CSV table of C-alpha atoms in Angstrom, one decimal:
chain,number,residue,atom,x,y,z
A,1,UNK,CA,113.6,105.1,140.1
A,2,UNK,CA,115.4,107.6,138.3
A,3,UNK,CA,116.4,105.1,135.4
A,4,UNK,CA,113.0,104.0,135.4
A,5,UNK,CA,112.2,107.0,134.4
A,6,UNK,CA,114.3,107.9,131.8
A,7,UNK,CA,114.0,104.3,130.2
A,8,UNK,CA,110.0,104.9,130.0
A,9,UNK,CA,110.1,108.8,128.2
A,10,UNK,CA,112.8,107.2,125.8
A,11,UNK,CA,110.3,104.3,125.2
A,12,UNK,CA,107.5,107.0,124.6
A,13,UNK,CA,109.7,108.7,121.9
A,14,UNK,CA,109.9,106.2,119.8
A,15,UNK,CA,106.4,105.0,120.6
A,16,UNK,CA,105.0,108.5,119.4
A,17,UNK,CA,107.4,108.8,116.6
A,18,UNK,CA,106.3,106.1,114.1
A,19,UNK,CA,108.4,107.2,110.9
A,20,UNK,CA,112.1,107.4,113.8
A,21,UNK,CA,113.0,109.8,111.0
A,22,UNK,CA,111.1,113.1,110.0
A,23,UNK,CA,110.9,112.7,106.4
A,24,UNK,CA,110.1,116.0,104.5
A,25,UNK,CA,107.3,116.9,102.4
A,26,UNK,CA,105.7,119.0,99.7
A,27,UNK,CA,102.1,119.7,98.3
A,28,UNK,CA,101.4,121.3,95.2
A,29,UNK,CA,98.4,122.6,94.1
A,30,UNK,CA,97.5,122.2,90.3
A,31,UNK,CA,94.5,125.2,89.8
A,32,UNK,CA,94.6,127.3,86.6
A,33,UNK,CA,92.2,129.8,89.0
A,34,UNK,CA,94.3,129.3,92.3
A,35,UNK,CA,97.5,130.1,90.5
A,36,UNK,CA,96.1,133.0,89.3
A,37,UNK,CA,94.8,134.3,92.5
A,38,UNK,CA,91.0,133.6,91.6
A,39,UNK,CA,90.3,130.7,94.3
A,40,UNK,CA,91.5,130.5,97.4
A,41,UNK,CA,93.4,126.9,97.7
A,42,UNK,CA,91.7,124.4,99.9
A,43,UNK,CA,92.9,121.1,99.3
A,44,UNK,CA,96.4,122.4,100.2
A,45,UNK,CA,96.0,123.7,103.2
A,46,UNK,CA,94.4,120.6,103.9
A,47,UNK,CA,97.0,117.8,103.2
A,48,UNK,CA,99.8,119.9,104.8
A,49,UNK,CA,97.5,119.9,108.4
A,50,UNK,CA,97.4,115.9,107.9
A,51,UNK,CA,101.1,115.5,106.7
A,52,UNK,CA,102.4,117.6,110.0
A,53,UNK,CA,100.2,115.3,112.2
A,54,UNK,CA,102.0,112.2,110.9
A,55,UNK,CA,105.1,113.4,111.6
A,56,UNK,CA,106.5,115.0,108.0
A,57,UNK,CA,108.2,118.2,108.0
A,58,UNK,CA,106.2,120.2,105.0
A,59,UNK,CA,109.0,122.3,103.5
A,60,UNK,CA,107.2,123.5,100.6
A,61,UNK,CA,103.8,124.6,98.8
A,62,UNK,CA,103.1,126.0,96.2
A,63,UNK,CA,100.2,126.6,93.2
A,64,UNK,CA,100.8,125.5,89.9
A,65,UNK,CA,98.3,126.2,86.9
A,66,UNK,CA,97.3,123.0,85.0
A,67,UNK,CA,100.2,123.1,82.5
A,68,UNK,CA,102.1,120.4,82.1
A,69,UNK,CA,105.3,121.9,81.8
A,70,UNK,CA,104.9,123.6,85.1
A,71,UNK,CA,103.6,120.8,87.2
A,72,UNK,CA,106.9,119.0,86.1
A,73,UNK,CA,109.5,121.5,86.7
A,74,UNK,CA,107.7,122.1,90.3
A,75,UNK,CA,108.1,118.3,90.9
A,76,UNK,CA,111.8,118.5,89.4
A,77,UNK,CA,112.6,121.5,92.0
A,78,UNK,CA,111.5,119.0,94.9
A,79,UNK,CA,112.9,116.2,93.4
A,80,UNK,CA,116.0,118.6,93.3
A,81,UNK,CA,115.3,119.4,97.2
A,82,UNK,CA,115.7,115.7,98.2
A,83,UNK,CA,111.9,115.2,99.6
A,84,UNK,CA,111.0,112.5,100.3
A,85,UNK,CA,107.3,112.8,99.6
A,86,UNK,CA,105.8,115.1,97.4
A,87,UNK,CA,101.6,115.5,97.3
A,88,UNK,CA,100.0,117.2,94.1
A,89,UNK,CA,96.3,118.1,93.8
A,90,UNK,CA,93.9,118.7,91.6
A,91,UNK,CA,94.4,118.4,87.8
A,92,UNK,CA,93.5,114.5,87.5
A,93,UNK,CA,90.1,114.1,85.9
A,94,UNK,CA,88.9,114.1,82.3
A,95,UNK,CA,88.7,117.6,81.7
A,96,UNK,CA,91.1,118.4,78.7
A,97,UNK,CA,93.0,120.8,81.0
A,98,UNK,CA,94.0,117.8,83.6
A,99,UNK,CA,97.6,116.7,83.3
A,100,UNK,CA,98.7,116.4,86.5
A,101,UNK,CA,99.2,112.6,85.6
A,102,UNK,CA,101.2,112.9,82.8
A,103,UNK,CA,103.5,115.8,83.9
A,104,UNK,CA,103.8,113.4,86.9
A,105,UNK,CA,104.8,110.4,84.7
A,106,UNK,CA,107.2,112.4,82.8
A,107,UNK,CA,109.4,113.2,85.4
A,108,UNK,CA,109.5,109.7,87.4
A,109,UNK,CA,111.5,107.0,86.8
A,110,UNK,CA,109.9,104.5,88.2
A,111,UNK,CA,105.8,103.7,88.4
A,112,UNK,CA,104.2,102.8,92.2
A,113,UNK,CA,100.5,101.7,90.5
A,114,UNK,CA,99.8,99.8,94.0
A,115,UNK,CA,99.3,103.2,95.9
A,116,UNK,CA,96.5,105.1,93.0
A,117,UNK,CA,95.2,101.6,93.1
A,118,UNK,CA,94.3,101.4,96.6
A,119,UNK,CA,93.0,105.2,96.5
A,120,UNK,CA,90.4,104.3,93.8
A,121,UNK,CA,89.5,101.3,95.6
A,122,UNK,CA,89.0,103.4,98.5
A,123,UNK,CA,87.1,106.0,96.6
A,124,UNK,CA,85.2,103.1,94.4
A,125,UNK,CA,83.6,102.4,98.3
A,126,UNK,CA,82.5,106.1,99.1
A,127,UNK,CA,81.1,107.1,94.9
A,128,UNK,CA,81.2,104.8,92.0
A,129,UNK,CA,82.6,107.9,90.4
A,130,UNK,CA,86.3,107.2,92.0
A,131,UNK,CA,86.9,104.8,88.9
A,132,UNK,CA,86.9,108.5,86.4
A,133,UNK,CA,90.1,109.2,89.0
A,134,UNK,CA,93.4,109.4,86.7
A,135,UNK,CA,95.9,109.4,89.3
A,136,UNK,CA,99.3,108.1,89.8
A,137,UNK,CA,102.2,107.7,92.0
A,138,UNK,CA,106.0,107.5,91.4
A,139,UNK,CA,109.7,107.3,92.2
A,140,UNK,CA,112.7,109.5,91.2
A,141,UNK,CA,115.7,109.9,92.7
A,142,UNK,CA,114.6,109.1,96.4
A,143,UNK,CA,111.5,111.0,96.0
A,144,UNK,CA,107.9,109.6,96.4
A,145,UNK,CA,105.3,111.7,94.2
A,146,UNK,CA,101.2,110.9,94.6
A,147,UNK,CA,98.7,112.9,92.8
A,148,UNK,CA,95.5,113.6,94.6
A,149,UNK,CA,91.8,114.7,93.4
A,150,UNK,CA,91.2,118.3,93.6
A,151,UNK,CA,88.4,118.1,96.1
A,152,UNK,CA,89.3,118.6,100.2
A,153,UNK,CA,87.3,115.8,100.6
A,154,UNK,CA,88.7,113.2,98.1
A,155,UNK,CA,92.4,114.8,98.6
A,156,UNK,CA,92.0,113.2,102.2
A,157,UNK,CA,89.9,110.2,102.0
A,158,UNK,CA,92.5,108.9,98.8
A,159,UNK,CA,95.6,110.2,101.0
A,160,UNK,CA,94.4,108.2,104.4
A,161,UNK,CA,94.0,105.3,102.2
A,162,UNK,CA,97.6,104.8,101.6
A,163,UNK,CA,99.8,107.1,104.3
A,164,UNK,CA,100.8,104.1,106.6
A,165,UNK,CA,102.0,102.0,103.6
A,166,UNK,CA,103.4,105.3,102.5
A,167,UNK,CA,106.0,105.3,105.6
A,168,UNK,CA,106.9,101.8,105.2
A,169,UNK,CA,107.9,103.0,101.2
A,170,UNK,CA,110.2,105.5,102.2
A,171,UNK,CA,112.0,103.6,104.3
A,172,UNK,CA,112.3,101.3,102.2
A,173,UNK,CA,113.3,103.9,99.5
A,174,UNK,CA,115.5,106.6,101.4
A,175,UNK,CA,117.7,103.4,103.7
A,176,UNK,CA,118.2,103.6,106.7
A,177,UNK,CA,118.7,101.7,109.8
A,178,UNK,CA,114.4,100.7,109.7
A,179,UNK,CA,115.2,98.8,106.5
A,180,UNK,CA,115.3,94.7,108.5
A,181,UNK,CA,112.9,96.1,111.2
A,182,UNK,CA,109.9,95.6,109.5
């Protein structure tokens, strides 16, 4: 009876534990008014509630104004942290002060197109608008970085479009013993 027992609350771990391993996380919020204390940040606040229930650990946020030399050395410093995944918002659109893409591209090493790909196709179904959407996703070192849109709303409608995947990419990514499993 006793084994029983035990057997079935192992079992449940692992059934409630999708990712087996916690995998760390980071958001950073691109705002020239957030960073300077003139917005309050809600896309962040946002993305770290949904990141905790999936199971990440969110070591980390922090504001960055839309420079792109500022965005990239706040990617570096995670990068330099090991996380695995690292979320940025805001600074994506046309506006000549977005450059969260390129900051982004300048400090990967390798592109992940699939993941903005399926975000705009997502978005493409809610507001033709979600083709204007300049975000991208990459690899360096064994760190996953996604942009996100600014808005609450389109940070988690583009993120819920792709977190599943997401967990299967970091395993893949950061080894381990999941690697033949799937």
């Amino acid at each position: 009876m006793v084994d029983t027992h035990t057997h079935e609350h192992h079992h449940h771990h692992h059934g409630a534990d999708p990712a087996v391993q916690r995998y760390t996380a980071a958001v950073i919020t691109v705002s020239d008014r957030g960073s300077r204390g003139e917005r309050e940040d809600a896309s962040g606040p946002v993305l770290v509630d949904l990141l905790a229930k999936r199971g990440y650990e969110v070591v980390d946020t922090r504001i960055v104004p839309d420079d792109r030399g500022q965005i990239a050395e706040a990617l570096r410093s995670e990068v330099a942290r090991d996380v695995a995944l690292v979320l940025t918002t805001g600074g994506t659109g046309f506006s000549p002060r977005d450059v969260t893409p390129e900051a982004t591209m300048s400090v990967c090493e390798r592109m992940a197109p699939g993941i903005p790909e399926a975000m705009r196709a997502a978005s493409m179904a809610i507001t033709s608008h979600g083709c204007l959407s300049r975000e991208v996703a990459g690899l360096v070192a064994g760190t996953l970085i996604v942009n996100l849109p600014g808005s609450p709303k389109a940070a988690r409608e583009n993120i819920e479009a792709v977190i599943d995947p997401i967990a299967h990419g970091l395993r893949i990514l950061r080894g381990g013993p999941a690697d033949c499993a799937q």
